[in-house]
Coordinates of C-alpha atoms and ligand atoms in Angstrom, one line a residue:
M1 CA 13.6 18.1 -15.8
P2 CA 15.2 20.9 -13.7
T3 CA 13.6 21.2 -10.3
E4 CA 16.0 24.1 -9.6
R5 CA 13.7 26.3 -11.7
F6 CA 11.5 26.1 -8.5
E7 CA 12.8 28.4 -5.9
L8 CA 12.8 26.8 -2.4
L9 CA 11.2 28.7 0.6
P10 CA 11.7 26.1 3.3
N11 CA 9.1 25.5 6.0
A12 CA 10.8 26.8 9.2
A13 CA 8.6 24.6 11.4
P14 CA 8.2 21.3 9.6
T15 CA 6.3 18.4 11.2
A16 CA 8.4 16.5 13.7
D17 CA 9.7 13.2 12.5
A18 CA 7.9 11.3 15.2
V19 CA 4.6 13.0 14.4
R20 CA 5.0 12.3 10.7
E21 CA 5.7 8.7 11.3
E22 CA 2.6 8.4 13.4
I23 CA 0.6 9.9 10.6
L24 CA 2.2 7.6 8.0
A25 CA 1.3 4.6 10.1
N26 CA -2.4 5.4 9.6
P27 CA -2.9 8.2 7.1
G28 CA -6.5 7.5 5.9
F29 CA -7.2 9.5 2.7
G30 CA -6.9 13.2 2.2
Q31 CA -6.7 14.2 5.8
Y32 CA -3.0 15.1 6.4
F33 CA -0.8 17.2 4.2
T34 CA 2.9 17.5 3.8
D35 CA 5.1 20.4 4.8
H36 CA 5.4 22.1 1.5
M37 CA 3.4 22.9 -1.7
A38 CA 4.5 23.8 -5.2
H39 CA 3.2 27.0 -6.8
V40 CA 3.4 28.7 -10.1
R41 CA 1.7 32.0 -11.0
W42 CA 0.2 33.1 -14.3
T43 CA -0.8 36.5 -15.5
L44 CA -2.0 37.4 -19.0
D45 CA 1.0 39.8 -19.4
A46 CA 3.8 37.7 -18.0
G47 CA 2.6 34.1 -18.6
W48 CA 3.8 31.4 -16.2
H49 CA 6.4 32.7 -13.6
G50 CA 7.3 32.6 -10.0
R51 CA 7.9 28.9 -9.7
E52 CA 8.4 28.0 -6.0
V53 CA 8.1 25.4 -3.4
R54 CA 6.9 27.0 -0.2
P55 CA 5.5 26.1 3.2
Y56 CA 2.1 24.4 3.1
G57 CA -0.5 26.7 4.5
P58 CA -3.7 28.7 3.9
L59 CA -4.0 30.8 0.8
T60 CA -4.7 34.5 0.8
L61 CA -7.5 35.0 -1.7
D62 CA -9.4 38.2 -2.4
P63 CA -13.1 37.6 -1.6
A64 CA -13.8 38.7 -5.2
A65 CA -11.4 36.1 -6.6
A66 CA -13.2 34.7 -9.7
V67 CA -12.9 31.0 -8.6
L68 CA -15.0 31.7 -5.6
H69 CA -17.9 33.0 -7.7
Y70 CA -17.7 31.3 -11.1
A71 CA -15.8 28.1 -10.2
Q72 CA -13.1 28.5 -12.8
E73 CA -11.0 25.6 -11.4
I74 CA -9.4 22.3 -12.6
F75 CA -7.5 19.6 -10.8
E76 CA -5.6 16.4 -11.2
G77 CA -5.0 13.3 -9.0
I78 CA -1.8 11.2 -9.3
K79 CA 0.2 9.2 -6.8
A80 CA 3.8 8.8 -5.8
Y81 CA 4.8 5.2 -4.9
R82 CA 7.8 4.1 -2.8
H83 CA 9.7 1.1 -4.3
A84 CA 11.5 -1.5 -2.3
D85 CA 14.9 0.2 -2.9
G86 CA 13.5 3.5 -1.4
S87 CA 13.2 5.3 -4.8
I88 CA 10.0 7.2 -5.5
W89 CA 8.0 6.9 -8.7
T90 CA 4.9 8.1 -10.3
F91 CA 2.6 6.6 -13.0
R92 CA 2.1 8.0 -16.5
P93 CA 2.3 11.7 -15.4
E94 CA 2.4 12.9 -19.0
K95 CA -1.1 11.5 -19.4
N96 CA -2.2 13.7 -16.4
A97 CA -0.3 16.7 -17.8
E98 CA -2.1 16.3 -21.2
R99 CA -5.5 15.9 -19.5
F100 CA -4.8 19.0 -17.3
R101 CA -4.3 20.9 -20.5
R102 CA -7.5 19.5 -22.0
S103 CA -9.3 20.6 -18.8
A104 CA -7.7 24.0 -18.9
R105 CA -8.9 24.6 -22.5
R106 CA -12.5 23.8 -21.6
L107 CA -12.4 26.0 -18.5
A108 CA -10.6 28.8 -20.4
L109 CA -7.6 28.6 -18.1
P110 CA -4.0 28.8 -19.3
E111 CA -2.2 25.5 -20.3
L112 CA 0.7 24.2 -18.3
T113 CA 3.6 22.4 -20.1
D114 CA 4.7 18.8 -19.3
E115 CA 7.9 20.3 -18.0
D116 CA 6.1 22.5 -15.4
F117 CA 3.6 19.9 -14.5
I118 CA 6.1 17.0 -13.9
G119 CA 8.7 19.5 -12.7
S120 CA 6.3 20.7 -10.0
L121 CA 5.8 17.2 -8.8
K122 CA 9.6 16.6 -8.7
A123 CA 10.3 19.9 -7.0
L124 CA 7.7 19.2 -4.2
L125 CA 8.9 15.6 -3.7
A126 CA 12.5 16.8 -3.5
Q127 CA 11.5 18.5 -0.3
D128 CA 8.7 16.2 1.0
H129 CA 10.0 12.7 0.0
A130 CA 9.9 11.5 3.7
W131 CA 6.1 11.8 3.4
V132 CA 5.9 8.9 0.9
P133 CA 4.9 5.9 3.1
T134 CA 6.8 2.6 2.8
P135 CA 4.5 -0.3 2.1
R136 CA 4.7 -3.0 4.9
S137 CA 3.6 -5.7 2.5
E138 CA 2.3 -6.2 -1.0
A139 CA -1.2 -5.7 0.3
D140 CA -0.3 -2.4 1.8
E141 CA -1.4 0.1 -0.8
C142 CA 0.0 3.2 0.7
S143 CA 1.2 6.1 -1.4
L144 CA 1.5 9.9 -1.4
Y145 CA -1.5 11.3 -3.2
L146 CA -0.6 14.4 -5.3
R147 CA -3.2 17.0 -6.0
P148 CA -2.2 19.6 -8.7
F149 CA -4.9 22.3 -9.2
M150 CA -5.4 25.6 -10.9
I151 CA -7.6 28.4 -9.8
A152 CA -8.8 31.8 -11.2
S153 CA -7.4 34.1 -8.5
E154 CA -8.1 37.5 -10.2
K155 CA -10.1 40.0 -8.2
F156 CA -12.9 40.7 -10.6
L157 CA -16.6 40.0 -10.7
G158 CA -17.1 40.4 -14.4
V159 CA -17.7 37.2 -16.3
R160 CA -14.8 36.5 -18.5
P161 CA -11.7 34.2 -18.3
A162 CA -9.5 35.4 -15.4
Q163 CA -6.3 37.2 -16.3
E164 CA -4.6 36.0 -13.0
V165 CA -4.3 32.4 -12.2
D166 CA -2.5 30.2 -9.7
Y167 CA -1.3 26.6 -10.0
Y168 CA -0.5 24.6 -6.8
V169 CA 0.4 21.0 -5.9
I170 CA -0.4 19.7 -2.5
A171 CA 0.4 16.2 -1.3
S172 CA -1.4 13.9 1.2
P173 CA -0.2 10.5 2.4
A174 CA -2.8 7.8 1.7
A175 CA -3.8 4.3 2.7
A176 CA -6.1 2.3 0.5
Y177 CA -9.0 4.4 -0.6
F178 CA -11.8 2.1 0.4
K179 CA -11.4 0.6 3.8
G180 CA -12.9 -2.7 2.7
G181 CA -10.0 -3.3 0.2
V182 CA -11.3 -5.3 -2.8
E183 CA -14.7 -6.0 -1.2
P184 CA -17.5 -5.3 -3.8
V185 CA -19.2 -2.0 -3.3
S186 CA -22.9 -1.1 -3.9
I187 CA -23.6 1.6 -6.4
W188 CA -26.6 3.9 -6.6
L189 CA -28.0 4.6 -10.1
S190 CA -28.7 8.3 -10.4
E191 CA -31.7 8.5 -12.8
H192 CA -32.7 12.0 -11.9
Y193 CA -29.4 14.0 -11.5
K194 CA -26.9 14.1 -14.4
R195 CA -23.2 14.6 -14.0
A196 CA -22.5 15.8 -17.5
A197 CA -24.2 16.8 -20.8
P198 CA -23.1 17.0 -24.4
G199 CA -21.0 20.1 -24.9
G200 CA -20.6 20.5 -21.2
T201 CA -17.6 19.9 -18.9
G202 CA -17.9 16.1 -18.3
F203 CA -14.6 15.3 -19.9
A204 CA -12.7 17.9 -17.9
K205 CA -11.5 17.3 -14.4
C206 CA -13.1 20.4 -12.8
G207 CA -14.5 21.0 -9.3
G208 CA -17.8 22.0 -10.8
N209 CA -18.5 18.5 -12.0
Y210 CA -18.0 17.2 -8.4
A211 CA -20.2 20.0 -7.0
A212 CA -22.9 18.9 -9.3
S213 CA -22.6 15.2 -8.3
L214 CA -22.9 15.8 -4.5
A215 CA -26.7 15.8 -4.4
A216 CA -26.7 12.3 -6.1
Q217 CA -24.0 11.2 -3.7
K218 CA -26.3 12.2 -0.8
E219 CA -29.0 10.0 -2.3
A220 CA -26.6 7.2 -2.6
S221 CA -25.6 7.4 1.0
A222 CA -29.2 7.4 2.1
Q223 CA -29.6 4.1 0.1
G224 CA -26.5 2.6 1.7
C225 CA -24.4 3.0 -1.4
G226 CA -20.9 4.3 -1.5
Q227 CA -20.8 5.6 -5.1
V228 CA -23.1 6.9 -7.8
A229 CA -23.4 5.7 -11.4
F230 CA -24.6 8.3 -13.9
L231 CA -26.5 7.7 -17.1
D232 CA -26.3 10.0 -20.2
A233 CA -28.3 13.2 -20.1
A234 CA -29.7 12.9 -23.6
E235 CA -31.4 9.5 -23.5
N236 CA -31.2 8.4 -19.8
K237 CA -30.1 5.0 -21.1
W238 CA -26.3 4.8 -21.6
I239 CA -23.9 4.1 -18.8
E240 CA -21.3 6.8 -18.4
E241 CA -19.3 6.4 -15.2
L242 CA -19.2 7.0 -11.5
G243 CA -18.7 10.4 -9.9
G244 CA -15.0 9.9 -9.9
M245 CA -14.2 6.5 -11.5
N246 CA -14.7 4.8 -14.9
L247 CA -16.6 1.5 -15.3
F248 CA -15.8 -1.9 -16.8
F249 CA -17.9 -4.9 -17.6
V250 CA -16.4 -8.4 -18.0
F251 CA -18.2 -10.9 -20.2
K252 CA -18.0 -14.7 -19.9
D253 CA -16.4 -15.1 -23.3
G254 CA -13.4 -12.9 -22.4
R255 CA -14.6 -9.6 -23.7
I256 CA -14.1 -6.6 -21.3
A257 CA -16.0 -3.5 -22.2
T258 CA -16.0 0.1 -21.0
P259 CA -18.2 3.0 -22.3
R260 CA -16.7 4.7 -25.4
L261 CA -15.3 8.1 -24.6
T262 CA -17.5 11.1 -25.4
D263 CA -17.3 14.6 -24.1
T264 CA -19.5 13.5 -21.1
I265 CA -17.0 10.9 -19.8
L266 CA -13.7 11.6 -18.1
E267 CA -10.7 9.9 -19.8
G268 CA -9.2 8.0 -16.8
V269 CA -5.5 7.1 -16.9
T270 CA -6.4 3.9 -15.0
R271 CA -9.1 3.2 -17.6
D272 CA -6.6 3.5 -20.4
S273 CA -4.1 1.3 -18.5
V274 CA -6.7 -1.3 -17.8
L275 CA -7.5 -1.5 -21.5
T276 CA -3.8 -2.2 -22.2
L277 CA -3.3 -4.7 -19.4
A278 CA -6.5 -6.5 -20.3
R279 CA -5.1 -7.1 -23.8
D280 CA -1.8 -8.3 -22.2
E281 CA -3.9 -10.8 -20.2
G282 CA -5.5 -12.2 -23.3
L283 CA -8.8 -10.5 -22.9
T284 CA -10.6 -8.6 -25.6
P285 CA -11.1 -5.0 -24.7
E286 CA -14.0 -3.1 -26.2
E287 CA -14.9 0.6 -26.1
R288 CA -18.5 1.1 -27.0
P289 CA -21.9 2.3 -25.7
I290 CA -23.3 0.2 -22.9
S291 CA -26.9 0.6 -21.9
I292 CA -28.5 0.1 -18.5
D293 CA -30.6 -2.7 -20.2
E294 CA -27.4 -4.5 -21.2
W295 CA -26.2 -4.3 -17.6
R296 CA -29.5 -5.6 -16.3
E297 CA -29.9 -8.4 -18.8
G298 CA -26.2 -9.4 -18.8
A299 CA -26.3 -9.6 -15.0
A300 CA -29.4 -11.7 -15.0
S301 CA -28.3 -14.1 -17.8
G302 CA -24.8 -14.6 -16.5
E303 CA -23.3 -13.1 -19.7
I304 CA -21.7 -10.4 -17.6
T305 CA -19.5 -12.0 -14.9
E306 CA -17.9 -9.0 -13.3
V307 CA -18.4 -5.2 -13.1
F308 CA -15.7 -3.0 -11.7
A309 CA -14.8 0.7 -11.2
C310 CA -11.3 2.1 -11.6
G311 CA -9.4 5.3 -10.9
T312 CA -6.1 6.5 -9.4
A313 CA -7.4 6.8 -5.8
A314 CA -9.2 3.5 -5.5
V315 CA -7.3 1.5 -8.2
I316 CA -9.8 -1.2 -9.2
T317 CA -12.9 -1.9 -7.1
P318 CA -15.5 -4.6 -7.9
V319 CA -19.1 -3.5 -8.1
G320 CA -21.4 -5.9 -6.2
E321 CA -24.8 -4.5 -7.1
L322 CA -26.5 -1.6 -8.8
V323 CA -29.3 -0.1 -6.7
T324 CA -32.1 1.8 -8.5
E325 CA -35.4 3.2 -7.5
Q326 CA -37.1 0.1 -8.9
E327 CA -34.7 -2.8 -8.5
R328 CA -31.4 -4.2 -7.3
I329 CA -29.2 -5.4 -10.2
R330 CA -26.9 -8.2 -9.0
L331 CA -24.7 -10.6 -11.1
L332 CA -26.2 -14.1 -11.4
G333 CA -23.4 -15.8 -9.5
D334 CA -20.8 -14.4 -7.2
N335 CA -17.5 -15.6 -8.8
G336 CA -15.2 -13.6 -6.5
N337 CA -14.2 -11.1 -9.3
P338 CA -11.1 -12.9 -10.5
I339 CA -10.5 -10.6 -13.5
A340 CA -10.8 -7.4 -11.4
K341 CA -8.4 -8.9 -8.9
R342 CA -5.9 -10.0 -11.5
L343 CA -5.9 -6.6 -13.3
R344 CA -5.6 -4.9 -9.9
A345 CA -2.6 -6.9 -8.9
K346 CA -1.0 -6.3 -12.3
L347 CA -1.4 -2.6 -12.0
L348 CA -0.2 -2.4 -8.4
D349 CA 2.8 -4.6 -9.2
L350 CA 3.7 -2.2 -12.0
Q351 CA 3.2 0.9 -9.8
Y352 CA 5.2 -0.4 -6.9
G353 CA 8.0 -1.6 -9.2
R354 CA 7.5 -5.3 -8.4
V355 CA 7.4 -6.3 -12.1
E356 CA 9.3 -4.9 -15.1
D357 CA 7.8 -1.7 -16.5
T358 CA 7.4 -3.0 -20.1
H359 CA 5.1 -0.2 -21.1
G360 CA 7.4 2.6 -19.9
W361 CA 4.7 3.9 -17.6
L362 CA 6.9 4.9 -14.6
T363 CA 8.7 8.2 -14.0
R364 CA 11.1 8.6 -11.2
L365 CA 10.5 11.5 -8.9
V366 CA 13.2 11.0 -6.3
Ligands
PLP1 C1 -10.3 11.4 -12.0 C2 -11.6 10.8 -12.5 C3 -11.6 9.5 -13.0 C4 -10.4 8.5 -12.9 O1 -9.3 9.0 -13.6 P1 -7.9 8.4 -13.3 O2 -7.0 9.1 -14.2 O3 -7.9 6.9 -13.6 O4 -7.6 8.6 -11.9 C5 -12.8 9.0 -13.5 N1 -13.9 9.8 -13.6 C6 -13.9 11.1 -13.1 C7 -15.1 11.9 -13.2 C8 -12.7 11.6 -12.6 O5 -12.8 12.9 -12.1

C-alpha cells in the first residue's frame, strides 16, 4: 500500500520529545493529538484527490459548509498498538474500511477504497509513530487511537448531498478508556429516548447518532451511570446496544448471545471478533433478538451469569447492573465475570502481538 501517494507537508514546529513523553506517560483519552493529520479531498468532478499528510491544526470551514447545518458526517474508530519489538500494528482495518463505506452510502457521502483508508493510516503513522505509546506491562492498555472522519464541506445551504467533501485522520494517544479497568459499570436503560429507528441511521457510524444519544447520556449521569442502553424504537422491548458499544449476555450453559444485527444496530468489529473468539473458547455464540424481559428474568434466575459491553475504545467491559426508572437489574450472584475477562485477555493478547495471529487480523502500519 503506497504511502508515497500521500504528499508530506511536515509540521515545522512539532511537539518537543520531552513534552510528548510527558503526554504519553498519562494520555487519558481523546485529549491530546499528534503533530500531523492525513487528508484527502473529494469533489464531484475530480473524485478523490490531493492526498496529503499535513500539520495537525484547526480547519478552515466556510460557515455555510453543509456539515455544520445538516450533519452530513461519518467517522471511524480504530487503534494502533505497539508490539514488544517496537513494530506498530492495527486490528482488522479492512472491516473498518468496509463499514466506513456502508456509513458513507447511508449518509450520501462518497465511498473511500480500502487502499485510501488503510493507506491514510499508514501515511499518518509513518510521520507520527513516536506517538504510539509503549505498554509498560500486559495490564497497560495504551495505544494510539485513530479517528478517520468525513465531512460535507461544500458551501451550500440547499438540501442535497454535498459535492465537496473532505476526509481526515487524526490520532490521539490513549490509556485505558474506563479508569476503573475491568470494574463492572452501571448502565442506564433509556426507555424514553431512542438512538435508532428502522430505516434510519443506527447501523451507520455518524455523528448524528451520537448527538441524538446525548440527552439520554445526561439522564444516565444524573442516575450515576456511565453508559446508556437503548431499546428498539418499534416495540420498546428488544435490547439493541449502548451509545457506542455492543452488548453480550453469557448464559450458565455456555451460550453467549448478542442482539442480531438489524439496521438499528451498529456492526462492531469487536462484536464480530468476540463471536469468533467465543467459539474458539468452546462457547456457543448466538445472534438473536434479546428482550429486556429475558435480561430481567435471566439475571434473577441465575440463567444469565455475565453481561458485558464491547467496542474498540473500551475493549470489553462487564456490566454490573442495569438501572431503570422502576428497578435495578442485577445478576443473581457476582461471579467476577470470568468469561468477559478471558475474552478480553484473548483479544488484547492478539492486538498486542503476544499470541499468534491465527485469524490474520493484524495489519502492520510501521
Ligand atoms: C463504534 C461503535 C460500536 C463499537 O464498534 P467497534 O468496531 O467494536 O469499535 C458500537 N456501537 C456504536 C453505536 C458505535 O458507534
